C-alpha positions as YAML, in Angstrom:
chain: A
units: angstrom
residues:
- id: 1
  name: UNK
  ca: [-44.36, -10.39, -19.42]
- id: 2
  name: UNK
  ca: [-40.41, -12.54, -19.40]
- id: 3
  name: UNK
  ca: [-37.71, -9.28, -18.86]
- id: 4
  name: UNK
  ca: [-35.32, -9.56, -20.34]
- id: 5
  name: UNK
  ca: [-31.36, -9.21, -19.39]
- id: 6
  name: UNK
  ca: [-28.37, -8.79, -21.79]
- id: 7
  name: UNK
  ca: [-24.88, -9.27, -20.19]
- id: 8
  name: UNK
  ca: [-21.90, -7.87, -21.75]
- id: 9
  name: UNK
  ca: [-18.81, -9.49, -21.77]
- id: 10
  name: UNK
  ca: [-15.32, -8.74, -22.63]
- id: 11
  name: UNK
  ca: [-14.23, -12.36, -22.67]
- id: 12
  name: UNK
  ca: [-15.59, -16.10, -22.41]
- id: 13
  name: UNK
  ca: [-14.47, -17.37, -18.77]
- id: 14
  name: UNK
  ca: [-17.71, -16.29, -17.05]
- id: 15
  name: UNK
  ca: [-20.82, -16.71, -18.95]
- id: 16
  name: UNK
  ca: [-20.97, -20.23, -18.28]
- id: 17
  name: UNK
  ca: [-20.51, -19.50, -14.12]
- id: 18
  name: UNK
  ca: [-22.94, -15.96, -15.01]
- id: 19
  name: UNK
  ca: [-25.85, -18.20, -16.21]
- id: 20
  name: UNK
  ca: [-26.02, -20.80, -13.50]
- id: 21
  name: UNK
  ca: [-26.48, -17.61, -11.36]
- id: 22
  name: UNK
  ca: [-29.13, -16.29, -13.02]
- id: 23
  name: UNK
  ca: [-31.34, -19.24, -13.41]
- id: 24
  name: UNK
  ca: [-30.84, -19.27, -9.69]
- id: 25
  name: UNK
  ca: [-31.71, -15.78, -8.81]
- id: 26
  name: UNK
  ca: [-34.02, -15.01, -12.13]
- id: 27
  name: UNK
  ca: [-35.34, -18.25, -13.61]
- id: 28
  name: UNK
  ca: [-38.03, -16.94, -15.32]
- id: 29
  name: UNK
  ca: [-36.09, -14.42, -17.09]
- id: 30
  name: UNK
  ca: [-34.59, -13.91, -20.26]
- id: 31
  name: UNK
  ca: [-30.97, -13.67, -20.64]
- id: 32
  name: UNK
  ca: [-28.87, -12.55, -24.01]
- id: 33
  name: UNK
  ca: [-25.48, -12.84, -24.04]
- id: 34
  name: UNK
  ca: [-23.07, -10.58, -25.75]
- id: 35
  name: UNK
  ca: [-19.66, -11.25, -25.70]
- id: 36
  name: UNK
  ca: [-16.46, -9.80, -27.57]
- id: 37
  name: UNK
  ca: [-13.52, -11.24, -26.43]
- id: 38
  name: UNK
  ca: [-11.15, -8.79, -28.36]
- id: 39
  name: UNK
  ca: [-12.56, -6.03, -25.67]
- id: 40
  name: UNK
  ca: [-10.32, -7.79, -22.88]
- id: 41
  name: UNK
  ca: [-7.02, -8.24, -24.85]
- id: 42
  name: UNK
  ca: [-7.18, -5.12, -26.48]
- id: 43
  name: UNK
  ca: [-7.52, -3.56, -22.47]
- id: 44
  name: UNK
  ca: [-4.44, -5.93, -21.37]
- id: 45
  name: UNK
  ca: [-2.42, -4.71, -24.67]
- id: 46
  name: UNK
  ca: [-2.81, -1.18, -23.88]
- id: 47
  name: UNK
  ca: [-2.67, -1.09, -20.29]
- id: 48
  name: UNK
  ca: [-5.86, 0.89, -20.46]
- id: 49
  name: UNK
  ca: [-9.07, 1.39, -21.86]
- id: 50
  name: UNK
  ca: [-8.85, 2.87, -24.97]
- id: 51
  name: UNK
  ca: [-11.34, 5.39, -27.07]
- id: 52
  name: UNK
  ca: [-12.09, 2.37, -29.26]
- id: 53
  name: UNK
  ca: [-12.57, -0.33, -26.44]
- id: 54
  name: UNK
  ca: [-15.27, 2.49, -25.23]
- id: 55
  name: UNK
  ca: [-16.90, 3.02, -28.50]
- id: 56
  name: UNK
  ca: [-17.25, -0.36, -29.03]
- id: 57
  name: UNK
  ca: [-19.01, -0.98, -25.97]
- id: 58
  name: UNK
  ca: [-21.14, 1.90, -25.99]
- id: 59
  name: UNK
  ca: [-22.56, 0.28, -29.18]
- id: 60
  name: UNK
  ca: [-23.05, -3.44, -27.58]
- id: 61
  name: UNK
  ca: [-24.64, -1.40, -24.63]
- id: 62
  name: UNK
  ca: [-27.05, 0.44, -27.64]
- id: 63
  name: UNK
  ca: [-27.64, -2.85, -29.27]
- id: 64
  name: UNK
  ca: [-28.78, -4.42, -25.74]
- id: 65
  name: UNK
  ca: [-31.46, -1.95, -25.64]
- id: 66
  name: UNK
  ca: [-32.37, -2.35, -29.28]
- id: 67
  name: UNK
  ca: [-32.59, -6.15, -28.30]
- id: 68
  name: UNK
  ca: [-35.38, -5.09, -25.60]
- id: 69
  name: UNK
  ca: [-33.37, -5.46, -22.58]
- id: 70
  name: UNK
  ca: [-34.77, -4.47, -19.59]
- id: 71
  name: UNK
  ca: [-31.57, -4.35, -17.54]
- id: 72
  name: UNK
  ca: [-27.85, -4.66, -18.95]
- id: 73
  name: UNK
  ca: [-24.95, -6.15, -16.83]
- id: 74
  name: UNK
  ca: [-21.75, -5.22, -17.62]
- id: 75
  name: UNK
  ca: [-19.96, -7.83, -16.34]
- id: 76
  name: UNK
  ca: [-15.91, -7.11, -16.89]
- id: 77
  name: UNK
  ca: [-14.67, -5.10, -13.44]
- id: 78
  name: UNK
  ca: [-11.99, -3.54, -16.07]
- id: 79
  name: UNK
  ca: [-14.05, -1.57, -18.11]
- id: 80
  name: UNK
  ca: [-16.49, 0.14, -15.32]
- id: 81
  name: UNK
  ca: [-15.19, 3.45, -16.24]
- id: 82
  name: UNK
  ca: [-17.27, 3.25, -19.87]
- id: 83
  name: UNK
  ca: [-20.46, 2.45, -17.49]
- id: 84
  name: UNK
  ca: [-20.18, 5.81, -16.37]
- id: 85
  name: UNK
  ca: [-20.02, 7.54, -19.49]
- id: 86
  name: UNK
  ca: [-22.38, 5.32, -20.78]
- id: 87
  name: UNK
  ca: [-24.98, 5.75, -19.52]
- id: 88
  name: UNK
  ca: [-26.42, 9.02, -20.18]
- id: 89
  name: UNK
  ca: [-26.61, 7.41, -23.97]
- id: 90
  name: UNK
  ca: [-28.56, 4.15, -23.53]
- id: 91
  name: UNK
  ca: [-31.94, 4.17, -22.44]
- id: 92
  name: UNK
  ca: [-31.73, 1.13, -20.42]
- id: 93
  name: UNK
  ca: [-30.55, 1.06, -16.93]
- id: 94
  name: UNK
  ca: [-26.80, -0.73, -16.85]
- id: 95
  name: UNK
  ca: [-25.81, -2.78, -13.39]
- id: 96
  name: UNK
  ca: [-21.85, -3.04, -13.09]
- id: 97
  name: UNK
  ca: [-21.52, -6.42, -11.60]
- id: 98
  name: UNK
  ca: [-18.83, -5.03, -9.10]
- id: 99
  name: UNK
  ca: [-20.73, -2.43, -8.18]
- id: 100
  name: UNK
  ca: [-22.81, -4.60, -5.34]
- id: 101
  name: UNK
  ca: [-19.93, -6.12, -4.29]
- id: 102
  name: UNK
  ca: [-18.24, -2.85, -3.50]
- id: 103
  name: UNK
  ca: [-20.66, -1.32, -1.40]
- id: 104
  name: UNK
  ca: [-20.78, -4.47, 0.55]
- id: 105
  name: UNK
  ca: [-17.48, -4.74, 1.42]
- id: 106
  name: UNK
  ca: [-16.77, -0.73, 2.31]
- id: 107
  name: UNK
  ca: [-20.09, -0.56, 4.43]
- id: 108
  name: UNK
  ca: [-18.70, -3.37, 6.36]
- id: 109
  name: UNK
  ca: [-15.07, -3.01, 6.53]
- id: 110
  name: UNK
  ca: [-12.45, -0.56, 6.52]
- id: 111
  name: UNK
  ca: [-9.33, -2.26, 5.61]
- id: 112
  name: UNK
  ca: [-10.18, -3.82, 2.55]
- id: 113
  name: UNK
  ca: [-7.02, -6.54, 0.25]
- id: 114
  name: UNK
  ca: [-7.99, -6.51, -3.25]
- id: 115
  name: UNK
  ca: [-6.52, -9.88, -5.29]
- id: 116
  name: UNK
  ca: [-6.00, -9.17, -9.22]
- id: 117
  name: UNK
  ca: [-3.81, -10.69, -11.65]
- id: 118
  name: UNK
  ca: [-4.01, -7.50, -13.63]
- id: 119
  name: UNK
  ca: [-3.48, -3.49, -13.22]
- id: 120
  name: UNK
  ca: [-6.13, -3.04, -15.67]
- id: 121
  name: UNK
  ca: [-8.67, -4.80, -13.41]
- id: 122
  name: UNK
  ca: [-7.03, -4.21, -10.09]
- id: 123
  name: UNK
  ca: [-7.26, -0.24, -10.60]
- id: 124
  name: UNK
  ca: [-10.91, -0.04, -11.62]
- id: 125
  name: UNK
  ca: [-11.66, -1.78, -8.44]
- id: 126
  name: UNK
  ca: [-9.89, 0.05, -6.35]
- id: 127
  name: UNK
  ca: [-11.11, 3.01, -7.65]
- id: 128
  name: UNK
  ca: [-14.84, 2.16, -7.56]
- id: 129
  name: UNK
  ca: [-13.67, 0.86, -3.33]
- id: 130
  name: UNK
  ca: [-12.75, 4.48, -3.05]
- id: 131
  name: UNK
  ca: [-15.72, 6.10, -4.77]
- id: 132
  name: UNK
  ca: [-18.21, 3.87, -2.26]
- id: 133
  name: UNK
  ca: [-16.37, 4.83, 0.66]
- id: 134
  name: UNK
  ca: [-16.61, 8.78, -0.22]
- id: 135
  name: UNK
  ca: [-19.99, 8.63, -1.22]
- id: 136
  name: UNK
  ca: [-20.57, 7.72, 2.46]
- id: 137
  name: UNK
  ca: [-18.35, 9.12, 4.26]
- id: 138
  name: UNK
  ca: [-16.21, 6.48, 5.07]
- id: 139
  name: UNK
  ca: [-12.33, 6.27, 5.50]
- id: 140
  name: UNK
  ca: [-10.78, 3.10, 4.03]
- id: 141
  name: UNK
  ca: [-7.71, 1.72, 3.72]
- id: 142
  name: UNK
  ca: [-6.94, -0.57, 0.46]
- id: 143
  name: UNK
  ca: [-4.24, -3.18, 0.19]
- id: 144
  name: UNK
  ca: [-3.02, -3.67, -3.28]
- id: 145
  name: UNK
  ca: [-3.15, -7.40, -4.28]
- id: 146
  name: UNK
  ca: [-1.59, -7.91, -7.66]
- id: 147
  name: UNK
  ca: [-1.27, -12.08, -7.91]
- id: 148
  name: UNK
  ca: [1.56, -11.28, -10.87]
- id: 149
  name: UNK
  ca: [2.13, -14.35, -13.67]
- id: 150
  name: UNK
  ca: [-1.59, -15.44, -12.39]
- id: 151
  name: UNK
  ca: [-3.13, -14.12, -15.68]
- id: 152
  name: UNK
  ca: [-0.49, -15.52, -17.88]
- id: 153
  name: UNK
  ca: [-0.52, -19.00, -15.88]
- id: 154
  name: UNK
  ca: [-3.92, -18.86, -16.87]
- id: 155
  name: UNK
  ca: [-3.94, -18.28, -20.60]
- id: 156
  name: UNK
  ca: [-0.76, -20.46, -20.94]
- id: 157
  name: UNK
  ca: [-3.44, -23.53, -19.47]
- id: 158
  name: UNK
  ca: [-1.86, -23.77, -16.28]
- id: 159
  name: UNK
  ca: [-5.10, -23.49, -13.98]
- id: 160
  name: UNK
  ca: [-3.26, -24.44, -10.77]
- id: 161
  name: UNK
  ca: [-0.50, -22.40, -11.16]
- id: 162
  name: UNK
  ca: [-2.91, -19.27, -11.40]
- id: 163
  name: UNK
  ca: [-4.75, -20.50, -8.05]
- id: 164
  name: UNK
  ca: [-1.37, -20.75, -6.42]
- id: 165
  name: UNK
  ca: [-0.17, -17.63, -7.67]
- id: 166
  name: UNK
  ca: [-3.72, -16.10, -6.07]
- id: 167
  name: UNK
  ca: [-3.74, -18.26, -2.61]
- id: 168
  name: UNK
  ca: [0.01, -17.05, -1.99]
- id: 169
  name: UNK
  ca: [-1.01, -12.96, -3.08]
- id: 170
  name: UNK
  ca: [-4.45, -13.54, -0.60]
- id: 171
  name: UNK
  ca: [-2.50, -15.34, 2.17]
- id: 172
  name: UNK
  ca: [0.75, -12.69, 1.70]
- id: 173
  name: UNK
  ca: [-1.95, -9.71, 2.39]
- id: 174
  name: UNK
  ca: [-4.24, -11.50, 4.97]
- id: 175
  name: UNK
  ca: [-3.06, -9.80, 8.44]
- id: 176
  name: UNK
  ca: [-2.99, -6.36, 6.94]
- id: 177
  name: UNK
  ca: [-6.84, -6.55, 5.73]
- id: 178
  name: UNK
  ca: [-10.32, -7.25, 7.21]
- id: 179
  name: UNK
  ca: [-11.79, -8.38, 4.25]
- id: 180
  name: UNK
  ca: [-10.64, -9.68, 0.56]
- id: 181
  name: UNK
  ca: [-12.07, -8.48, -2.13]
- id: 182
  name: UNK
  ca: [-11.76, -10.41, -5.52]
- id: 183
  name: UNK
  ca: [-11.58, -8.04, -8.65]
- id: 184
  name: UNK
  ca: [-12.31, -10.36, -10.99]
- id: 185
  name: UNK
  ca: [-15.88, -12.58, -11.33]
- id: 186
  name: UNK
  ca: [-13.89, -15.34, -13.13]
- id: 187
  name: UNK
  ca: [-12.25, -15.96, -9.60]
- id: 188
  name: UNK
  ca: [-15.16, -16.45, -7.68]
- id: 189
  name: UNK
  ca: [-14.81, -19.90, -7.85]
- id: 190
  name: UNK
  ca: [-12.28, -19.33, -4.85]
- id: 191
  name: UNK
  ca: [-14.46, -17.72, -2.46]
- id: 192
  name: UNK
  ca: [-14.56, -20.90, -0.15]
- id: 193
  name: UNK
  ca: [-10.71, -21.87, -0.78]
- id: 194
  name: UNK
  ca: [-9.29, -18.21, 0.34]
- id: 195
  name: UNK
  ca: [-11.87, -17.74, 3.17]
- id: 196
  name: UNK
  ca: [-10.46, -20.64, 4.42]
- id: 197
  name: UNK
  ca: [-6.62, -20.08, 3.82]
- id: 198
  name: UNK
  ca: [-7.00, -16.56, 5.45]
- id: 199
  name: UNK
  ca: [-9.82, -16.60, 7.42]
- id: 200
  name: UNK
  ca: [-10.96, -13.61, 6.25]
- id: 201
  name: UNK
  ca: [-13.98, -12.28, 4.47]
- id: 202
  name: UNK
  ca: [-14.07, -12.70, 0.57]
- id: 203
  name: UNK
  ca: [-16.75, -10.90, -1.57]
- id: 204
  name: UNK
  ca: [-16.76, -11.60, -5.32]
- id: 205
  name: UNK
  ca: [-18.61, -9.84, -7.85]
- id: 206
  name: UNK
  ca: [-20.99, -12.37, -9.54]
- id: 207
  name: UNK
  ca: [-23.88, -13.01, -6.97]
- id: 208
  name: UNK
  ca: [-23.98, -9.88, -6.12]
- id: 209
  name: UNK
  ca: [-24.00, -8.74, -9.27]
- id: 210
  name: UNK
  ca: [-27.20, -10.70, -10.41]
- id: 211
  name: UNK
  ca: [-28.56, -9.64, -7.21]
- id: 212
  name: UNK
  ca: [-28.68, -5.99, -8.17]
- id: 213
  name: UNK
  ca: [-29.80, -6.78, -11.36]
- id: 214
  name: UNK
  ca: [-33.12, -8.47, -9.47]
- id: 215
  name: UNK
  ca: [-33.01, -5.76, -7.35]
- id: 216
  name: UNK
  ca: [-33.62, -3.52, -10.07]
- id: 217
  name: UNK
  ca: [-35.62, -5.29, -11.89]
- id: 218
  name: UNK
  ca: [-38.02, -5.37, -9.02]
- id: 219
  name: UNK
  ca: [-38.14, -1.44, -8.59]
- id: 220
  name: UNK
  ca: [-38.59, -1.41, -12.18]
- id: 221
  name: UNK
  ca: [-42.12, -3.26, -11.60]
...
């Protein structure tokens, strides 16, 4: 029997880059998208997640289970927090697509950069880098990252300028880390470029992501 897989999104920029993941790592499964792009701005607009930004995505999470998902992936690194408190209310198991990533990157390393051209996504991740460290054991140290005018480059259409903005934040932080981590899946598309400005490590969220979710999905059987 096909499982089935509904990702939840907060905005557009990575279901396209999500999918071509998932046919690699789970062709033969099915994948429903939901996606509410007025979860993201509403985040950035507040500076926080609000009550409403987690009711509303305690219902898509609700509806993904109605839909017969097997699995949900919450795929926004900015809204982890409503993961948490989700999930003693949904009957289907829900990945965080950073959550992979994270436990990578602290099991290996110890002084750990973190790029994001937002506070509301930068936090979260540092956050859930702390939580994986004390869960076992470890010390870390975290480098804050903020690539500031990166998101706005971006929405204004000015790709480049929002990959500059990133290289120079990765390359400013580079001899006080070990490793990069990038809080944001829609920036994965820089792994190669920023391993190779910094020489350092980069882990991104998306792979690894999808590669819980298989994970899973293979206990599950």
């Amino acid at each position: 029997m096909k499982r089935t897989i509904v990702a939840v999104y907060t905005g557009q920029g990575l279901a396209d880059p999500l999918k071509k993941v998932f046919n690699e790592l789970l062709p033969d499964c099915r994948l429903v998208n939901i996606i509410d792009d007025s979860l993201i701005y509403d985040v950035v607009q507040a500076g926080e997640v609000t009550p409403q930004v987690s009711g509303r995505l305690l219902n898509y999470y609700q509806n993904a289970a109605e839909l017969g998902a097997d699995v949900i992936l919450n795929t926004c690194s900015s809204v982890g927090e409503v993961v948490d408190r989700a999930r003693p209310f949904v009957s289907v198991p829900i990945v965080k697509i950073d959550e992979q990533m994270a436990q990578e990157a602290v099991r290996r390393y110890s002084r750990i950069g973190v790029i994001a051209t937002l506070p509301t996504t930068l936090h979260p991740t540092m956050t859930l880098l702390r939580s994986q460290a004390e869960a076992t054991g470890k010390s870390i140290e975290l480098v804050d990252g903020l690539a500031k005018g990166a998101y706005d480059a971006l929405v204004s259409g000015k790709p480049e300028e929002h990959d500059r903005l990133i290289t120079e934040t990765a390359a400013s932080i580079a001899s006080s880390v070990d490793a990069i981590v990038l809080a944001q899946g829609s920036m994965a598309r820089m792994e190669a470029a920023l391993n190779e400005k910094t020489g350092k490590p980069v882990y991104t969220s998306p792979y690894l992501g999808v590669l819980a979710v298989k994970r899973l999905l293979e206990a599950l059987e």
